[in-house]
Short mmCIF file of C-alpha atoms in Angstrom, two decimals:
data_model
loop_
_atom_site.label_atom_id
_atom_site.label_comp_id
_atom_site.label_asym_id
_atom_site.label_seq_id
_atom_site.Cartn_x
_atom_site.Cartn_y
_atom_site.Cartn_z
CA MET W 1 101.97 101.05 44.17
CA SER W 2 98.42 100.18 42.86
CA VAL W 3 95.84 102.11 40.77
CA VAL W 4 92.09 101.49 41.76
CA THR W 5 89.91 101.20 39.36
CA ARG W 6 86.10 102.63 40.47
CA THR W 7 83.27 100.35 39.61
CA ARG W 8 79.70 100.59 40.39
CA PRO W 9 78.95 100.37 43.09
CA LEU W 10 82.24 99.11 44.48
CA ALA W 11 85.91 99.36 43.69
CA LYS W 12 87.74 97.22 42.29
CA MET W 13 92.34 96.82 42.06
CA ALA W 14 93.84 97.35 39.10
CA ALA W 15 97.06 95.49 38.08
CA PRO W 16 100.10 97.37 39.94
CA MET W 17 101.50 100.32 38.33
CA VAL W 18 103.37 103.29 39.49
CA SER W 19 101.60 106.99 38.74
CA ARG W 20 103.61 109.71 39.63
CA ALA W 21 102.48 113.41 38.01
CA VAL W 22 99.29 115.35 37.91
CA ALA W 23 99.00 115.21 34.24
CA VAL W 24 97.60 118.35 33.65
CA SER W 25 100.00 121.17 33.56
CA SER W 26 99.90 123.76 36.37
CA VAL W 27 97.09 125.40 38.12
CA ARG W 28 96.30 128.20 35.76
CA ALA W 29 93.50 130.31 33.75
CA PHE W 30 90.62 127.74 32.49
CA SER W 31 91.49 126.21 29.16
CA GLY W 32 89.26 126.10 26.18
CA THR W 33 88.02 122.33 26.71
CA PRO W 34 84.40 121.51 25.40
CA ARG W 35 81.57 123.08 27.16
CA ALA W 36 80.10 121.85 29.83
CA GLN W 37 76.36 121.64 30.27
CA ASN W 38 75.76 120.97 33.90
CA LYS W 39 74.61 122.75 37.09
CA VAL W 40 77.35 123.62 40.00
CA THR W 41 76.09 124.89 43.36
CA VAL W 42 78.28 126.80 45.21
CA VAL W 43 77.47 126.51 49.13
CA GLY W 44 79.17 129.35 51.07
CA ALA W 45 79.06 131.72 47.79
CA ALA W 46 78.87 134.61 49.70
CA GLY W 47 82.17 134.36 51.60
CA GLY W 48 85.79 135.45 51.09
CA ILE W 49 86.40 131.71 48.98
CA GLY W 50 83.23 131.66 47.59
CA GLN W 51 82.53 134.85 45.91
CA PRO W 52 85.73 135.12 44.15
CA MET W 53 85.19 131.24 43.05
CA SER W 54 81.99 131.72 42.07
CA LEU W 55 83.47 134.64 39.56
CA LEU W 56 85.78 132.44 38.41
CA MET W 57 83.79 129.81 37.39
CA LYS W 58 81.06 132.03 35.94
CA LEU W 59 84.36 133.37 33.63
CA SER W 60 84.80 129.82 32.36
CA GLY W 61 81.85 129.67 30.48
CA LYS W 62 81.51 126.07 30.89
CA ILE W 63 78.36 125.96 33.49
CA ASP W 64 74.75 126.18 32.32
CA HIS W 65 73.65 127.09 35.94
CA LEU W 66 75.47 128.53 38.82
CA SER W 67 73.45 128.42 41.65
CA LEU W 68 75.08 130.40 44.69
CA PHE W 69 74.00 129.71 47.83
CA ASP W 70 74.62 131.27 51.28
CA ILE W 71 72.55 132.44 54.87
CA VAL W 72 73.36 136.05 53.45
CA ASN W 73 73.82 138.29 50.71
CA THR W 74 73.98 135.59 48.05
CA PRO W 75 71.47 137.35 45.83
CA GLY W 76 73.83 140.58 45.33
CA VAL W 77 76.64 138.20 44.83
CA ALA W 78 74.59 136.60 42.10
CA ALA W 79 73.45 139.68 40.56
CA ASP W 80 76.76 141.37 40.37
CA ILE W 81 78.81 137.76 38.76
CA GLY W 82 75.51 137.72 36.61
CA HIS W 83 76.86 140.85 34.69
CA CYS W 84 79.44 139.48 33.45
CA ASN W 85 79.95 138.80 29.82
CA SER W 86 79.93 134.95 29.88
CA LYS W 87 77.50 132.00 29.25
CA GLY W 88 75.59 130.45 32.19
CA LYS W 89 73.00 131.68 34.25
CA VAL W 90 73.39 132.67 37.69
CA ILE W 91 70.92 132.36 40.39
CA GLY W 92 71.23 133.26 44.30
CA TYR W 93 69.53 131.48 47.36
CA LYS W 94 70.00 132.46 50.57
CA GLY W 95 68.67 131.32 54.33
CA ALA W 96 67.70 127.89 55.06
CA GLU W 97 64.34 127.80 53.50
CA GLU W 98 66.03 128.37 50.06
CA MET W 99 68.89 125.92 50.26
CA ALA W 100 67.00 122.78 49.16
CA ALA W 101 66.05 124.92 45.88
CA SER W 102 69.79 125.52 45.37
CA LEU W 103 71.16 122.03 45.41
CA ASP W 104 68.55 120.39 43.68
CA GLY W 105 69.14 118.72 40.09
CA SER W 106 72.94 120.07 40.69
CA ASP W 107 75.97 117.82 38.97
CA VAL W 108 78.82 119.48 41.18
CA VAL W 109 78.65 120.80 44.31
CA VAL W 110 81.68 122.90 45.66
CA ILE W 111 81.45 123.70 49.42
CA PRO W 112 83.47 126.44 50.77
CA ALA W 113 81.32 127.27 54.05
CA GLY W 114 82.83 127.53 56.87
CA VAL W 115 84.67 130.33 59.38
CA PRO W 116 87.75 131.22 58.14
CA ARG W 117 91.37 130.36 60.18
CA LYS W 118 92.95 133.67 62.56
CA PRO W 119 96.21 133.97 63.51
CA GLY W 120 97.40 131.34 65.98
CA MET W 121 94.52 129.14 64.67
CA THR W 122 94.83 125.73 63.07
CA ARG W 123 92.39 123.82 60.80
CA ASP W 124 91.65 121.51 63.45
CA ASP W 125 90.70 124.50 65.35
CA LEU W 126 88.06 125.28 63.42
CA PHE W 127 86.45 121.60 63.67
CA ASN W 128 83.33 122.50 66.30
CA THR W 129 81.97 125.12 64.35
CA ASN W 130 82.74 123.84 60.63
CA ALA W 131 81.42 120.42 61.91
CA SER W 132 78.30 121.19 62.25
CA ILE W 133 77.74 123.17 59.35
CA VAL W 134 79.12 120.37 56.76
CA LYS W 135 77.14 117.59 58.43
CA GLY W 136 73.74 120.08 57.95
CA ILE W 137 74.93 120.53 54.18
CA ALA W 138 75.61 116.73 53.52
CA GLU W 139 72.06 116.25 55.10
CA GLN W 140 70.47 118.50 52.62
CA CYS W 141 72.26 117.19 49.82
CA ALA W 142 71.80 113.56 50.61
CA LYS W 143 67.87 114.16 49.61
CA SER W 144 68.24 117.27 47.11
CA CYS W 145 71.16 116.06 44.68
CA PRO W 146 72.20 112.77 45.82
CA LYS W 147 74.12 111.76 42.99
CA ALA W 148 76.01 114.92 42.55
CA CYS W 149 80.03 115.19 42.83
CA PHE W 150 80.75 116.98 46.49
CA LEU W 151 84.00 118.93 46.82
CA ILE W 152 84.75 119.72 50.07
CA ILE W 153 86.71 122.67 50.79
CA SER W 154 85.35 123.53 54.49
CA ASN W 155 88.38 122.86 56.92
CA PRO W 156 89.37 120.32 58.66
CA VAL W 157 89.12 118.75 55.29
CA ASN W 158 91.03 115.60 56.48
CA SER W 159 87.90 115.69 59.01
CA THR W 160 84.87 117.21 56.86
CA VAL W 161 85.38 114.89 54.02
CA PRO W 162 84.57 111.70 56.26
CA ILE W 163 82.01 113.70 58.58
CA PHE W 164 80.33 114.28 54.79
CA ALA W 165 80.58 110.48 53.76
CA GLU W 166 79.09 108.97 57.30
CA VAL W 167 76.09 111.49 56.65
CA LEU W 168 75.74 110.28 52.84
CA LYS W 169 76.05 106.60 54.20
CA ALA W 170 73.52 107.26 56.70
CA SER W 171 71.03 108.13 53.98
CA GLY W 172 71.92 105.14 51.63
CA VAL W 173 73.41 107.41 48.95
CA TYR W 174 77.43 107.67 49.77
CA ASP W 175 78.98 107.25 46.31
CA PRO W 176 83.02 106.96 47.46
CA ALA W 177 83.70 107.91 43.47
CA LYS W 178 81.91 111.34 43.67
CA LEU W 179 83.21 112.59 47.65
CA MET W 180 86.28 114.76 47.18
CA GLY W 181 88.36 116.96 49.24
CA VAL W 182 89.86 119.57 47.47
CA THR W 183 93.68 119.46 47.97
CA THR W 184 94.49 121.73 44.99
CA LEU W 185 96.10 124.87 46.59
CA ASP W 186 98.49 122.34 47.98
CA VAL W 187 99.80 121.39 44.43
CA ALA W 188 99.35 124.80 43.52
CA ARG W 189 101.68 125.68 46.09
CA ALA W 190 104.21 123.08 45.61
CA LYS W 191 104.43 123.92 41.80
CA THR W 192 104.48 128.00 42.59
CA PHE W 193 107.61 127.44 45.23
CA VAL W 194 109.76 124.90 43.24
CA ALA W 195 109.54 126.86 40.23
CA GLU W 196 110.82 129.48 42.41
CA SER W 197 113.37 127.70 43.80
CA GLN W 198 114.66 125.83 41.06
CA GLY W 199 114.03 128.66 38.24
CA MET W 200 111.49 126.77 36.26
CA ASP W 201 108.59 127.87 33.88
CA VAL W 202 105.88 127.22 36.71
CA ASP W 203 103.54 126.06 34.04
CA LYS W 204 105.42 122.84 33.21
CA VAL W 205 106.21 121.81 36.85
CA GLU W 206 104.87 118.80 37.89
CA VAL W 207 104.35 118.08 41.35
CA ASP W 208 102.30 115.33 43.20
CA VAL W 209 100.97 116.52 46.56
CA ILE W 210 99.64 112.97 48.63
CA GLY W 211 98.74 112.50 51.99
CA GLY W 212 95.59 114.87 53.79
CA HIS W 213 95.07 119.01 54.02
CA ALA W 214 96.78 119.82 57.25
CA GLY W 215 100.01 120.54 58.53
CA THR W 216 102.55 118.10 57.95
CA THR W 217 99.48 115.54 56.55
CA ILE W 218 100.66 117.54 53.31
CA MET W 219 103.29 115.74 51.61
CA PRO W 220 104.73 117.04 48.37
CA LEU W 221 106.98 114.72 46.89
CA LEU W 222 109.81 116.40 45.78
CA SER W 223 111.74 113.56 45.00
CA GLN W 224 110.05 112.77 42.09
CA VAL W 225 109.94 116.39 40.40
CA LYS W 226 111.87 116.19 37.10
CA GLY W 227 114.71 118.41 36.20
CA ALA W 228 114.80 119.39 39.77
CA ASN W 229 118.33 119.79 41.76
CA PHE W 230 117.32 119.93 45.32
CA THR W 231 119.69 119.83 48.63
CA GLU W 232 118.58 118.06 51.81
CA GLU W 233 118.45 121.33 52.84
CA ASP W 234 116.18 122.47 50.06
CA ILE W 235 113.63 119.72 50.10
CA LYS W 236 113.10 120.11 54.02
CA ALA W 237 112.48 123.83 53.33
CA LEU W 238 110.10 123.65 50.63
CA THR W 239 108.46 120.56 52.16
CA HIS W 240 107.66 123.18 55.21
CA ARG W 241 106.95 126.18 53.39
CA ILE W 242 104.42 124.37 51.51
CA GLN W 243 103.08 122.50 54.27
CA PHE W 244 102.49 125.56 56.12
CA GLY W 245 102.00 128.14 53.69
CA GLY W 246 97.95 128.86 54.80
CA ASP W 247 99.83 130.39 57.90
CA GLU W 248 102.34 132.58 55.41
CA VAL W 249 99.30 133.97 54.28
CA VAL W 250 97.45 134.38 57.46
CA LYS W 251 100.32 135.83 58.90
CA ALA W 252 100.82 138.23 56.14
CA LYS W 253 97.01 139.41 56.10
CA ASP W 254 97.72 140.61 59.81
CA GLY W 255 94.10 139.04 61.23
CA ALA W 256 92.48 140.37 58.11
CA GLY W 257 91.96 136.69 56.74
CA SER W 258 93.42 133.34 55.52
CA ALA W 259 94.38 132.25 51.72
CA THR W 260 90.91 133.34 49.99
CA LEU W 261 92.03 134.24 47.21
CA SER W 262 94.37 131.51 46.04
CA MET W 263 91.91 128.51 47.55
CA ALA W 264 89.08 130.43 45.57
CA HIS W 265 91.60 129.87 42.40
CA ALA W 266 92.05 126.67 43.59
CA GLY W 267 88.72 125.25 43.99
CA ALA W 268 87.51 126.69 40.83
CA TYR W 269 90.26 125.29 38.82
CA PHE W 270 89.53 121.40 40.70
CA ALA W 271 85.87 122.22 39.76
CA GLU W 272 86.56 122.92 36.23
CA LYS W 273 88.57 119.56 36.03
CA VAL W 274 85.57 117.54 37.61
CA LEU W 275 83.10 118.81 34.95
CA ASP W 276 85.45 117.89 32.49
CA GLY W 277 85.70 114.62 33.28
CA LEU W 278 81.86 114.52 33.83
CA ASN W 279 82.31 115.57 30.08
CA GLY W 280 83.65 112.59 29.03
CA VAL W 281 87.17 114.36 28.85
CA LYS W 282 89.67 112.21 28.58
CA GLY W 283 93.14 111.89 30.61
CA ILE W 284 92.32 113.99 33.63
CA LYS W 285 94.24 113.27 36.57
CA GLU W 286 94.57 115.76 39.90
CA CYS W 287 95.78 115.30 43.22
CA THR W 288 92.24 114.75 45.62
CA PHE W 289 91.24 113.46 49.23
CA VAL W 290 89.29 110.27 48.70
CA GLU W 291 88.41 107.14 50.04
CA SER W 292 91.60 105.31 49.67
CA PRO W 293 93.15 101.63 49.91
CA LEU W 294 96.44 102.95 49.63
CA THR W 295 97.00 103.71 53.42
CA SER W 296 95.63 102.44 56.49
CA ALA W 297 94.24 106.12 56.75
CA PRO W 298 90.34 105.34 55.51
CA PHE W 299 90.82 108.76 53.07
CA PHE W 300 94.23 109.93 51.39
CA ALA W 301 95.02 111.75 48.81
CA SER W 302 96.73 110.64 45.76
CA PRO W 303 96.76 111.28 41.88
CA CYS W 304 92.98 110.40 40.81
CA THR W 305 91.90 110.27 36.95
CA LEU W 306 88.70 112.03 37.24
CA GLY W 307 86.00 110.27 34.79
CA THR W 308 82.30 110.79 33.41
CA GLU W 309 81.32 109.13 37.12
CA GLY W 310 83.78 111.33 39.23
CA VAL W 311 87.01 109.43 40.48
CA SER W 312 87.07 106.61 38.26
CA GLU W 313 91.06 105.10 39.34
CA ILE W 314 92.82 105.84 42.31
CA HIS W 315 96.89 105.84 41.53
CA GLY W 316 99.75 105.13 43.43
CA TYR W 317 102.33 107.34 44.54
CA GLY W 318 105.77 105.83 43.36
CA GLN W 319 108.84 105.29 44.96
CA LEU W 320 109.42 107.56 47.83
CA SER W 321 112.64 108.93 49.31
CA PRO W 322 113.64 108.27 52.77
CA PHE W 323 112.02 111.77 54.11
CA GLU W 324 109.14 111.09 52.20
CA GLN W 325 108.49 107.58 53.16
CA SER W 326 108.95 108.67 56.79
CA LEU W 327 106.53 111.70 56.54
CA VAL W 328 104.21 108.80 55.38
CA ASP W 329 104.73 106.45 58.36
CA GLU W 330 104.50 109.73 60.77
CA ASN W 331 101.29 110.82 59.43
CA VAL W 332 98.99 108.61 58.23
CA PRO W 333 98.37 107.73 62.42
CA ALA W 334 97.34 111.48 62.24
CA LEU W 335 95.14 110.81 59.01
CA VAL W 336 93.29 107.92 60.63
CA LYS W 337 92.56 110.05 63.85
CA MET W 338 91.25 112.84 62.20
CA ALA W 339 89.17 110.85 59.93
CA GLN W 340 88.12 109.29 62.96
CA LYS W 341 86.86 112.48 65.10
CA GLY W 342 84.81 113.43 62.07
CA ILE W 343 82.98 110.00 62.12
CA ASP W 344 82.73 109.80 65.51
CA PHE W 345 81.27 113.27 65.37
CA VAL W 346 78.39 112.31 62.98
CA LYS W 347 77.96 109.37 65.02
CA ASN W 348 77.12 111.31 68.54
CA ASN W 349 75.36 114.38 66.90
#
């Protein structure tokens, strides 16, 4: 499987090689890497994901200006988080009239905006509402911060990332290296569940998760986990739990919400890694959903190296087991369809 090296402005194929693991250790608390000099905007900052994620980002001490935007309540969230004794100023913006100011000059924009899932809903059920929200955000980003890195959390990611791409293309500012769907929670769940199953130290477990960010399009590569001893039944059960971990949380919350806290953690973690890459920290490799040549799907999650201009390399996923290959064969057509749904939405609205 090949590695794609991002150049400006087009991607260039590098020499074939196999890249297997996410090189960073487990998804966990912020580390002591050099402090960023960046402006980061959270769009949807007053929501169930946005509030705890903004708090975690403030506590990182890596952000000079944390800009929080939402339709309502954001000044209060900003005031509350701003009292935390960590570096960086926090400013809250609310209402459509303040959106441009919140985004202006941003280096990274993290987008958890939209409605959450409720019991019985799939991520795709959210499409009609969240597609319009994401399209509007993308249109403003194209004007206010076209050179930022855009990290998409709003579901369904398999469709909202293509929506964002199409809007940026229409404005002539699309850079595939700077648009990323956040699939970090799938990796976090995979590491957690594998560690529990195998009695391993979760901080030392490495699991790549490829494909997309919905149901069976989430494909953990358990055959590549070093030191693990899975039965076929283990692999099938763990794969299903990783794929539908969000449903587990929705059910446990009994209608009171979805996976907001773990998603906030994963989103803040991934944003930190993007910031580190922008600041020149070497060797950062994370799974993320990007425009990719690895399959016939226009967007596909795989390990990617993060650098000073966003995604600098797209790594292949190595040798798959027959079970994993069957997942890829079955789900790539679904990813193609979901991407096209997003593209068609932009064309028709």
